[in-house]
CSV table of C-alpha atoms in Angstrom, one decimal:
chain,number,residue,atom,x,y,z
I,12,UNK,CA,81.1,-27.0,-72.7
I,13,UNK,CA,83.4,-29.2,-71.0
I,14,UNK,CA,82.6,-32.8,-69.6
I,15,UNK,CA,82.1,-33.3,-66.0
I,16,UNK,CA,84.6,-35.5,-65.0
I,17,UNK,CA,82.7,-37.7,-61.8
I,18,UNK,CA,85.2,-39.7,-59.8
I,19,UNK,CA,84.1,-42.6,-57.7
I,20,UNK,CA,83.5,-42.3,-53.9
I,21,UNK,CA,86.0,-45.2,-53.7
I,22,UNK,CA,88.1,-42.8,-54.6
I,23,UNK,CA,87.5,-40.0,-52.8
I,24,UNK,CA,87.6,-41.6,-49.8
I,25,UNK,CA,91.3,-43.3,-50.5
I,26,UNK,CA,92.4,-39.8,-51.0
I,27,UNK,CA,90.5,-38.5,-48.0
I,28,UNK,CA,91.8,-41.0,-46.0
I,29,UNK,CA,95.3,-40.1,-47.2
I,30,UNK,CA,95.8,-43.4,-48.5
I,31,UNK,CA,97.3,-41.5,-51.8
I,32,UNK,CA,98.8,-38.1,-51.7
I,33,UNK,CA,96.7,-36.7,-54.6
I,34,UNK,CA,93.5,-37.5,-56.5
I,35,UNK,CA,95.7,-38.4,-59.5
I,36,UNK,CA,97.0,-40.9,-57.2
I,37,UNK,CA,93.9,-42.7,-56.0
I,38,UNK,CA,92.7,-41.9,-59.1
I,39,UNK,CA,95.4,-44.3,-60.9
I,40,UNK,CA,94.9,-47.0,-57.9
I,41,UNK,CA,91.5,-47.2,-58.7
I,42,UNK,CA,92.4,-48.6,-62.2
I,43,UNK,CA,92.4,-52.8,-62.2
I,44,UNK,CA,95.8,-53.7,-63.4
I,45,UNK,CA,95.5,-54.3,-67.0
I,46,UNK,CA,95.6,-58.3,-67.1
I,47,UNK,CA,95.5,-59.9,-70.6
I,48,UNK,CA,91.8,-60.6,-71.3
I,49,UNK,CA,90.4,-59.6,-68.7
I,50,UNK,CA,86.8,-58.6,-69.1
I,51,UNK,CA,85.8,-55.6,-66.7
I,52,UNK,CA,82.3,-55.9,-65.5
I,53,UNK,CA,80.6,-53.1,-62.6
I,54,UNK,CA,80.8,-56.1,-60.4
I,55,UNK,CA,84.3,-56.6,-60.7
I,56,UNK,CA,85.3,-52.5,-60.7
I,57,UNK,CA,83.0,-52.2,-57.7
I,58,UNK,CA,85.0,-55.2,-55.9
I,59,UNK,CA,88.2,-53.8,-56.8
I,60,UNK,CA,87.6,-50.7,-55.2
I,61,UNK,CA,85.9,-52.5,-51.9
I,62,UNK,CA,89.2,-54.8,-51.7
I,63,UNK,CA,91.6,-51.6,-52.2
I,64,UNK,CA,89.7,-49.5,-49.8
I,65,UNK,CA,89.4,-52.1,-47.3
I,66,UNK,CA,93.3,-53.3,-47.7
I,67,UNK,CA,93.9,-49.8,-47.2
I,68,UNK,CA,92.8,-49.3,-44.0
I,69,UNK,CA,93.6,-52.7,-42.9
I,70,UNK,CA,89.3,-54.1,-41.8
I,71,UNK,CA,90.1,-57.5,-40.8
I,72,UNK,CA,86.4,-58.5,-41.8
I,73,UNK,CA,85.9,-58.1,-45.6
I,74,UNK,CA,83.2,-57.3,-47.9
I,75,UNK,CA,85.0,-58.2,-50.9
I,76,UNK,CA,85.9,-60.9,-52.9
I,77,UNK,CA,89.7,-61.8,-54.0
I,78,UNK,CA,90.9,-59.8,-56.8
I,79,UNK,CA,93.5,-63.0,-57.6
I,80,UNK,CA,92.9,-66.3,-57.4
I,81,UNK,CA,95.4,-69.2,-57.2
I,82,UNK,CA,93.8,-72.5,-57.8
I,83,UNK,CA,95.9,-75.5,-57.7
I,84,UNK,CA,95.3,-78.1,-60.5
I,85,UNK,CA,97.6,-80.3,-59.0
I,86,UNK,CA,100.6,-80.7,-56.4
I,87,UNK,CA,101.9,-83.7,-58.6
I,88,UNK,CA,105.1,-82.7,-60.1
I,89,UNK,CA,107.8,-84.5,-62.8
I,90,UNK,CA,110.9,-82.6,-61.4
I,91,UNK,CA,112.9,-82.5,-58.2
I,92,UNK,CA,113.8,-79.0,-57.8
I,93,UNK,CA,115.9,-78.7,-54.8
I,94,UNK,CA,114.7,-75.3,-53.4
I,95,UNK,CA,110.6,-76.4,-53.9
I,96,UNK,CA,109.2,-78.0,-51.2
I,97,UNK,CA,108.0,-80.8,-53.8
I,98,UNK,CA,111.3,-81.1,-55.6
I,99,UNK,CA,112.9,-81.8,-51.9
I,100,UNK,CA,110.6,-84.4,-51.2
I,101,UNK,CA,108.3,-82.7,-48.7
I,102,UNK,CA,104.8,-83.7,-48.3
I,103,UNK,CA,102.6,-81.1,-47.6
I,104,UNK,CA,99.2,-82.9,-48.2
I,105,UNK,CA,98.0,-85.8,-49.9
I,106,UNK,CA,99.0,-85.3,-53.7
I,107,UNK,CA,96.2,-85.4,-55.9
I,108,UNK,CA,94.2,-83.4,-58.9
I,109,UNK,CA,91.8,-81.0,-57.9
I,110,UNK,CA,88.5,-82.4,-58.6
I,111,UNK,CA,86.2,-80.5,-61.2
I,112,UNK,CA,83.3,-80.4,-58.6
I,113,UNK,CA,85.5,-78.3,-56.7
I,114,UNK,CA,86.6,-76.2,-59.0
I,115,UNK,CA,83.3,-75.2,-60.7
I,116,UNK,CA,81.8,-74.6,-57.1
I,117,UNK,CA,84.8,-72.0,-56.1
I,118,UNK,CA,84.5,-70.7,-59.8
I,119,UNK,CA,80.5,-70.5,-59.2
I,120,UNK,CA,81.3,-68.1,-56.3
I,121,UNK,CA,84.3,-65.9,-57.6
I,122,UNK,CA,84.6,-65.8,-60.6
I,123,UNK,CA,82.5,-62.8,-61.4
I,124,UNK,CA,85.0,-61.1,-59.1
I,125,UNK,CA,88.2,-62.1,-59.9
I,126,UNK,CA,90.7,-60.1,-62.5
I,127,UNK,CA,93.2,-63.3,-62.9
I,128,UNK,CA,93.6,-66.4,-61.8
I,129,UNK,CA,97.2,-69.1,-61.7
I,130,UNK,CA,96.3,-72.6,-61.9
I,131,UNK,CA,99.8,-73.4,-60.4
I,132,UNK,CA,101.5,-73.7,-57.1
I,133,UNK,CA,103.1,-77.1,-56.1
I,134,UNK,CA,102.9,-78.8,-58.9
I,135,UNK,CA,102.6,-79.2,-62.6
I,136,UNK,CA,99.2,-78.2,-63.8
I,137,UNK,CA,99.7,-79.5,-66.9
I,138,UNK,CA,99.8,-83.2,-65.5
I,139,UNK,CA,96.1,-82.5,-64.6
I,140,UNK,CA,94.1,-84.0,-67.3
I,141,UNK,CA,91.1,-81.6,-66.8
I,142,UNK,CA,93.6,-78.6,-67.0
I,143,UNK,CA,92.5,-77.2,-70.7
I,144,UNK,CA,88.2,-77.3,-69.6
I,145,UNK,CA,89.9,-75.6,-66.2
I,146,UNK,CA,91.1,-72.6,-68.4
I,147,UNK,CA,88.1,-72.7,-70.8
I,148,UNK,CA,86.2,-72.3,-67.8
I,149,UNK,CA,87.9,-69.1,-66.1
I,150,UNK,CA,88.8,-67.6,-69.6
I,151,UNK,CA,85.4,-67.7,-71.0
I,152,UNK,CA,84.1,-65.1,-67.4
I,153,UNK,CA,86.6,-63.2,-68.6
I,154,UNK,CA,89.4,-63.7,-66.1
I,155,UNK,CA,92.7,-63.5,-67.0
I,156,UNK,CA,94.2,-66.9,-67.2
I,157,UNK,CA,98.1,-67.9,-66.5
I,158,UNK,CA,100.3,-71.1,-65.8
I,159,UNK,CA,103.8,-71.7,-65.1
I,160,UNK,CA,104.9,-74.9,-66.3
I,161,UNK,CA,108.5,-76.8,-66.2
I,162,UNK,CA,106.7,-78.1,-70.0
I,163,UNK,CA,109.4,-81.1,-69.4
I,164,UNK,CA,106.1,-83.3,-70.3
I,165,UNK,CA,104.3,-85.6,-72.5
I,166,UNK,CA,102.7,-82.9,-75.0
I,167,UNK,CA,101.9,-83.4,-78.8
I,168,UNK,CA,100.2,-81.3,-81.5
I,169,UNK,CA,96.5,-82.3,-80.0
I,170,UNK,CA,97.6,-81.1,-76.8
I,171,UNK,CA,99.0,-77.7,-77.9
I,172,UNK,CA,95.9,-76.8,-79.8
I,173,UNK,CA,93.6,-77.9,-76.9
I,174,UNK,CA,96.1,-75.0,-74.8
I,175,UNK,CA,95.6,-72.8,-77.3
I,176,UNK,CA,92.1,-73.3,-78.0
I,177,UNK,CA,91.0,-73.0,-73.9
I,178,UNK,CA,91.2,-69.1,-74.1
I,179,UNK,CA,94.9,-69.0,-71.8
I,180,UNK,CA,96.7,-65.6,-71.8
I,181,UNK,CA,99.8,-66.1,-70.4
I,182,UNK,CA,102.3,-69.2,-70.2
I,183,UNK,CA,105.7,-68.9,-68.7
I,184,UNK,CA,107.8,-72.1,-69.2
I,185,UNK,CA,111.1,-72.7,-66.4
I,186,UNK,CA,114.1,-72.9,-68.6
I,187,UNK,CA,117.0,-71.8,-66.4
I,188,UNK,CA,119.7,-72.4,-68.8
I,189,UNK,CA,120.8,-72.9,-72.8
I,190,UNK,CA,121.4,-76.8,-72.8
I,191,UNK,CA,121.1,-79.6,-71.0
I,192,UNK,CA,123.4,-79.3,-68.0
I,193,UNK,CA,122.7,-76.1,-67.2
I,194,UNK,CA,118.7,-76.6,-67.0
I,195,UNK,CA,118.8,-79.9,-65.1
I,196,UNK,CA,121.3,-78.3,-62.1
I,197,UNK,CA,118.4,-76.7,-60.7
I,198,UNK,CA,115.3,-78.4,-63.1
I,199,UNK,CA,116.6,-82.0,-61.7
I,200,UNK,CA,114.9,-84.4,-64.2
I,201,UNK,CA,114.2,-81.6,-67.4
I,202,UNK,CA,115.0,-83.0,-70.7
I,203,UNK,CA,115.6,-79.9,-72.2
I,204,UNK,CA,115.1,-80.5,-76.1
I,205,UNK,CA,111.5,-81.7,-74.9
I,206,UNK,CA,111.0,-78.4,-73.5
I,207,UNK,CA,112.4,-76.8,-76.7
I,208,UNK,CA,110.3,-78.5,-78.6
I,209,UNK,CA,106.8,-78.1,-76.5
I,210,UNK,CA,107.5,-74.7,-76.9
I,211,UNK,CA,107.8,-74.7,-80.7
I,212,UNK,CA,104.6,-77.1,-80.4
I,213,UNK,CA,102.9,-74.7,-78.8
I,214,UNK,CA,104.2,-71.2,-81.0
I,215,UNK,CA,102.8,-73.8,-84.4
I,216,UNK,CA,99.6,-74.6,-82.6
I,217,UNK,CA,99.0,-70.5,-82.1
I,218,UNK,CA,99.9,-70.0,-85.8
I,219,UNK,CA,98.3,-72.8,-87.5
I,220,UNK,CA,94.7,-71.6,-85.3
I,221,UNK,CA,95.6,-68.0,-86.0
I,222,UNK,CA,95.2,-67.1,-82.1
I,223,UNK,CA,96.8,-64.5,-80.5
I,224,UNK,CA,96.8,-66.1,-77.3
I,225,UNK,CA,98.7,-67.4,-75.2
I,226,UNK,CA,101.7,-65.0,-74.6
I,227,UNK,CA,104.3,-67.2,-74.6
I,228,UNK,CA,107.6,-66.4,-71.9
I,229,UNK,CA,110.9,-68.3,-71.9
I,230,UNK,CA,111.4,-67.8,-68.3
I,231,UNK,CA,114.8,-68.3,-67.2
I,232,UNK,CA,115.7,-68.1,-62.9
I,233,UNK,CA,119.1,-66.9,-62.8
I,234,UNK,CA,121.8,-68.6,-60.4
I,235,UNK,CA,125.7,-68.6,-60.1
I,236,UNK,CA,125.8,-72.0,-62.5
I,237,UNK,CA,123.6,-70.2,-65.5
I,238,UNK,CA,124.7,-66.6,-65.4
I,239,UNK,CA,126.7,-66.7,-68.4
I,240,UNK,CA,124.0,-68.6,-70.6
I,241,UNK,CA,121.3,-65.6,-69.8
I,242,UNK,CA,121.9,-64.3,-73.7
I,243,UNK,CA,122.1,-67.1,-75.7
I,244,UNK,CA,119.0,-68.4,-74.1
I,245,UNK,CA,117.7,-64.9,-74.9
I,246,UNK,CA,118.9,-65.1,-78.6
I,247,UNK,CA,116.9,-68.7,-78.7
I,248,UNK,CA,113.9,-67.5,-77.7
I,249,UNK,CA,113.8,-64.2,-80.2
I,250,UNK,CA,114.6,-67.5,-82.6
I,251,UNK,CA,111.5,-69.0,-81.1
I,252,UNK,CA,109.5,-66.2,-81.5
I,253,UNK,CA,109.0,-66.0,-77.5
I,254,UNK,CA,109.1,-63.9,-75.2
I,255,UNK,CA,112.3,-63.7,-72.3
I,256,UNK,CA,112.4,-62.9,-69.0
I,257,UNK,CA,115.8,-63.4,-66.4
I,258,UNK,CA,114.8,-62.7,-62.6
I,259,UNK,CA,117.1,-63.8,-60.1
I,260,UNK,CA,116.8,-67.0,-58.3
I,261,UNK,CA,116.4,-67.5,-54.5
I,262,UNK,CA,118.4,-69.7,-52.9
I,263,UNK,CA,117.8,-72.1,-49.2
I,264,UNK,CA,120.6,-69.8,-46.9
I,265,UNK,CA,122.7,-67.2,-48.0
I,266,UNK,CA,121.6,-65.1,-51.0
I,267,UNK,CA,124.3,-65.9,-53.8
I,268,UNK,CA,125.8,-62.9,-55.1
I,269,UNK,CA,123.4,-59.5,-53.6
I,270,UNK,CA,125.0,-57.5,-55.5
I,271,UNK,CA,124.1,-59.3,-58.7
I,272,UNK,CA,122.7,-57.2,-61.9
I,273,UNK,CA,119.5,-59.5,-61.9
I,274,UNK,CA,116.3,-59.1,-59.7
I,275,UNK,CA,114.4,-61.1,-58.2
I,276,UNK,CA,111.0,-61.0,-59.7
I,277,UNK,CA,109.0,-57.8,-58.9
I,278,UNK,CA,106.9,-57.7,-56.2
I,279,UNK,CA,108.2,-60.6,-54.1
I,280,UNK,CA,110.2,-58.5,-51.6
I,281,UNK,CA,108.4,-57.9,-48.1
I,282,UNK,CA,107.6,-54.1,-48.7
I,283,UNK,CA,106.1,-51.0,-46.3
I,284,UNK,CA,102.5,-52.5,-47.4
I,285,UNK,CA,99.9,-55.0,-45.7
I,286,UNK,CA,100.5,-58.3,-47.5
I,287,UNK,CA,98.2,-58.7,-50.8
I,288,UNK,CA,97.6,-62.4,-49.9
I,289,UNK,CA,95.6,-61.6,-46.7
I,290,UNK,CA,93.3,-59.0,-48.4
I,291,UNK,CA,93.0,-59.9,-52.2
I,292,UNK,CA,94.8,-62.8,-52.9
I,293,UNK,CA,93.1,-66.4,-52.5
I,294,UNK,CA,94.9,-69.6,-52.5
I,295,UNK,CA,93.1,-72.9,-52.6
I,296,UNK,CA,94.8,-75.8,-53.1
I,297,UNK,CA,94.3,-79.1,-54.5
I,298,UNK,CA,92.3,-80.6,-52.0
I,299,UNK,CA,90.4,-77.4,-50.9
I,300,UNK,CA,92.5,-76.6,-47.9
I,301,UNK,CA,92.8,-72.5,-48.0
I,302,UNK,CA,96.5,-70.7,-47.6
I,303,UNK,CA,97.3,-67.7,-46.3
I,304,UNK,CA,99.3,-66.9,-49.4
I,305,UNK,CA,101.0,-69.2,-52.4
I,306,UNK,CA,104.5,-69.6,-50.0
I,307,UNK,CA,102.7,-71.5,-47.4
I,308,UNK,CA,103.3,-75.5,-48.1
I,309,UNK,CA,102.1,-77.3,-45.3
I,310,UNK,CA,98.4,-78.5,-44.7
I,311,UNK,CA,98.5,-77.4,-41.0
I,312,UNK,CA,99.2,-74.1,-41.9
I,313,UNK,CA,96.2,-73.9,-44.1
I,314,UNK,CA,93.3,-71.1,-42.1
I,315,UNK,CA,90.3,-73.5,-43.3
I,316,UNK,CA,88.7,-75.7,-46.1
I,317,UNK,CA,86.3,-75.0,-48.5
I,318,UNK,CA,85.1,-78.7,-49.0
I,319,UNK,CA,82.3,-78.5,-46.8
I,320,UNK,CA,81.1,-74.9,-47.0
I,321,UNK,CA,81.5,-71.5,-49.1
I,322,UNK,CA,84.7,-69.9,-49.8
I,323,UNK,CA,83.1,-66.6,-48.0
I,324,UNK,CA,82.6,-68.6,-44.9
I,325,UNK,CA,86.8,-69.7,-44.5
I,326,UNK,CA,88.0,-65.8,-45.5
I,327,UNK,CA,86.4,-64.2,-43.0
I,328,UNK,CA,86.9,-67.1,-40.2
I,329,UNK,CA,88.4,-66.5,-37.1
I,330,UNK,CA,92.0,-67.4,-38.7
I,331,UNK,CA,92.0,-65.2,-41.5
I,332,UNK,CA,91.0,-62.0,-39.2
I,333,UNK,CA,93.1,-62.9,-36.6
I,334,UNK,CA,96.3,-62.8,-39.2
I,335,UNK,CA,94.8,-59.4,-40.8
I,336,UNK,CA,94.7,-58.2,-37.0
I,337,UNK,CA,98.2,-58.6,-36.6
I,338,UNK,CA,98.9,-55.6,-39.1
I,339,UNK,CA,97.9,-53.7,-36.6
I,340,UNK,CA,99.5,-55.7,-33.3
I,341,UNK,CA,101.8,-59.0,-33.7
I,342,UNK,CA,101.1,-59.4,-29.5
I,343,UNK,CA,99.9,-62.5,-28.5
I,344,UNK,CA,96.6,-63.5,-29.4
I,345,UNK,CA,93.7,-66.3,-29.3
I,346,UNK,CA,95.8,-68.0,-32.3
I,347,UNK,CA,98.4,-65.3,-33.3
I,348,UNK,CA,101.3,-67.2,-32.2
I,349,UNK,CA,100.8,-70.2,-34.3
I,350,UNK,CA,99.7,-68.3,-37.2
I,351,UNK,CA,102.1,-68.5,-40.3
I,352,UNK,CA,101.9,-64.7,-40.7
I,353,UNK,CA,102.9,-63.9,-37.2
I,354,UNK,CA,107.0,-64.1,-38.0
I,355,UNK,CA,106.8,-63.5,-42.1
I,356,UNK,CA,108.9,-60.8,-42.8
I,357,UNK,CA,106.0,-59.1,-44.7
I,358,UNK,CA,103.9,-58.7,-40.9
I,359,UNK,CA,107.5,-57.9,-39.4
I,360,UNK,CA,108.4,-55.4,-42.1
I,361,UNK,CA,105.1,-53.8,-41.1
I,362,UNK,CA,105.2,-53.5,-37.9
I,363,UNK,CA,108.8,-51.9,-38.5
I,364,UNK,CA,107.3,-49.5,-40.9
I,365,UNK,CA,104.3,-48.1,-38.4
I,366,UNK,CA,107.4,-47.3,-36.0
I,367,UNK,CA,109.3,-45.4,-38.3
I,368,UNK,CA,107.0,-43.4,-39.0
I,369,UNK,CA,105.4,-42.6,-35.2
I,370,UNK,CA,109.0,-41.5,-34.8
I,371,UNK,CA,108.1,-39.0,-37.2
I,372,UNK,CA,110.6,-40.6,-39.7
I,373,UNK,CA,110.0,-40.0,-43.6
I,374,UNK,CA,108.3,-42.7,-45.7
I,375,UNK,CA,111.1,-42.7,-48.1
I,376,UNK,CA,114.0,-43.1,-44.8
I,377,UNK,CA,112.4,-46.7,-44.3
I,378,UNK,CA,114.2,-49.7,-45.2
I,379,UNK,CA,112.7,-53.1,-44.9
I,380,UNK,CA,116.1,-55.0,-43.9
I,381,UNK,CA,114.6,-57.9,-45.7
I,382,UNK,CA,114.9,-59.4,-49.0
I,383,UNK,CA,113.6,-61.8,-51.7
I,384,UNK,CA,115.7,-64.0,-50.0
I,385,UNK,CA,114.8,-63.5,-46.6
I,386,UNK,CA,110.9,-63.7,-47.3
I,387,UNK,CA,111.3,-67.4,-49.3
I,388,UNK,CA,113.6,-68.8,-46.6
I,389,UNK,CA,111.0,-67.8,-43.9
I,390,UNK,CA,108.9,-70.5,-45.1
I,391,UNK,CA,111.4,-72.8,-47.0
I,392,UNK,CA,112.8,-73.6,-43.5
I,393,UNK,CA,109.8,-73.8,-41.9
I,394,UNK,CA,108.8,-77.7,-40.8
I,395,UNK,CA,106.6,-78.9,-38.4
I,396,UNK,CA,107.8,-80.7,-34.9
I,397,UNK,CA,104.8,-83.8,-35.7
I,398,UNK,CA,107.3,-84.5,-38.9
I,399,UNK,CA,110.5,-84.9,-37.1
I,400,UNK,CA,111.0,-88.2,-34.8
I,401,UNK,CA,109.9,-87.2,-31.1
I,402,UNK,CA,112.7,-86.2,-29.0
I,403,UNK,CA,115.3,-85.4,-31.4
I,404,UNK,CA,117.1,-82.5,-31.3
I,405,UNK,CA,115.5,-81.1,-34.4
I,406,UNK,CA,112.4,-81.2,-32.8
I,407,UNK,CA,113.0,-79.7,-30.0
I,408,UNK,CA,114.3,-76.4,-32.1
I,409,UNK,CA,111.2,-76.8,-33.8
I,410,UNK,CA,109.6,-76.5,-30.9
I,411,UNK,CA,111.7,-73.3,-29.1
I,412,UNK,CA,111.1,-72.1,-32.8
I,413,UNK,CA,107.3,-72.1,-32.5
């Protein structure tokens, strides 16, 4: 006799709903994404679906818990990368480590919940001292643990086998070109044969412990300047024993070369969905204050704090409903108009979308009209009027702007 196959009610009702087109569909939306080390639990399916169901159908008051969780160890960083807010000198919030109180609370109340988790944003996390018992942490509830690093740092053998040791999946370190004067164009202040050799630290430190872990990515942000280096930096990372990734870099202005043959990295493009941030993807940052998504710099965009209450208590405050309301109107509103999300080309895109379609237009007509591009300089040229001397031209743009 055959097996009965039972699928979820989750599922059933984000085909019913016509969410998916099929049961095989929702059936395959209803799988967690397949993180490296990730431990699924009931409690975390169950979520999954709540967060998917509820994203869906665009509930501005949520049940669930973030599926993704960016907590920033630190906005301190070693480099001056011209097209991050830190590199340019911008000052979002005080700089400072994320305090271990704080982290073990928030950890307390999502981690049986979350898939994955980033430990980076504005900084370098690896400047944050209590950055290997931060992974040790996350890894050991079975969360799926990643960092980005410019690894243009102090590091040593003791320090690569305390990485190595924390449980971390997944490491990508910023090497945007095959010597020196390539990687510091856009890595102002990289040393590159330190990076080099922190990587070869590291790939020893997983061999001589005989750990898998962590996956290890040379990841090299294309621009006009590097384009030709893209395969010997590939060759030198097969040498490494790494692996290589080449995703197209965004730019402040003017995409440089559209009709380039690299991508920007997947997922980044404002697309005919609600955004992920507002739904399933938290961002806390180093001294508690709660994004709206990992693009947002500035402490006065921040929708709430979690240093004085529950994490629960900011994502389902009056900000973050009002921003989930404007998926389904962008008119003005108790705080819609100052809202981050009001003009991001991910609301705009939308709101676009929903019009195509009550046109009776075809899903696969649409066309965003927005890019990679388009998305990072929405917030890249954002700044705030209180930052510019009062009366100046510049503020007053700011000003018509808001």
């Amino acid at each position: 006799m055959m097996r009965r196959v039972v699928v979820p009610r989750a599922v059933r009702l984000l085909q019913r709903a016509g969410v998916y087109r099929t049961m095989k569909d929702a059936c395959d939306a209803a799988r967690p994404p397949r993180y490296p080390g990730l431990r699924l639990t009931p409690k975390r399916l169950l979520n999954y679906w709540a967060v998917k169901y509820q994203r869906a159908h665009g509930h501005t008051r949520l049940l669930g818990y973030p599926l993704s969780l960016t907590f920033e160890a630190t906005n301190v960083c070693n480099l001056r990368c011209p097209h991050c807010f830190t590199g340019a000198g911008e000052v979002g919030r005080e700089r400072s480590m994320m305090s271990m109180e704080l982290y073990r609370r928030l950890l307390d109340e999502l981690g049986d919940y979350a898939l994955q988790m980033d430990f980076y944003n504005w900084g370098e996390p690896l400047l944050n001292k209590n950055i290997y018992e931060m992974i040790r942490l996350a890894s050991s509830k079975g969360i799926s643990t990643t960092i980005s690093t410019n690894f243009s740092i102090p590091f040593d053998r003791a320090r690569a086998e305390a990485l190595v040791s924390s449980g971390l999946h997944a490491i990508g370190a910023g090497i945007d070109g095959a010597r020196q004067q390539s990687l510091e164009q856009y890595r102002v202040g990289a040393d590159f044969e330190k990076v080099v050799g922190n990587m070869k630290l590291l790939v020893e430190a997983k061999r001589s412990l005989g750990s898998d872990t962590p996956l290890i990515c040379w990841s090299f942000h294309v621009f006009e300047h590097n384009r030709e280096e893209v395969e010997e930096a590939r060759s030198m990372a097969r040498e490494l024993g790494v692996e290589f990734e080449a995703s197209k870099g965004w730019v402040a202005g003017d995409e440089w070369d559209p009709g380039s043959e690299f991508r920007f990295p997947a997922g980044t493009a404002p697309s005919s969905e609600r955004c992920k941030y507002l739904w399933s993807y938290a961002v806390v940052n180093n001294d508690g204050g709660v994004a709206p998504c990992a693009a947002s710099f500035y402490e006065e965009d921040d929708y709430g704090s979690v240093t004085q209450g529950s994490f629960r208590q900011v994502w389902n405050n009056e900000k973050f409903q009002e921003a989930r309301r404007l998926f389904r109107s962008r008119s003005a509103s108790l705080h819609g108009n100052d809202l981050i999300c009001r003009d991001c080309p991910y609301t705009i895109v939308w709101e676009d979308y929903r019009g195509h379609l009550a046109r009776g237009l075809s899903k696969a007509s649409f066309a965003s009209g927005y890019t990679t591009n388009d998305w990072f300089n929405y917030f890249f040229q954002r700044r705030h009027a209180q930052t510019l001397p009062a009366g100046s031209a510049d503020a007053e743009d700011e000003g018509r702007a808001k």
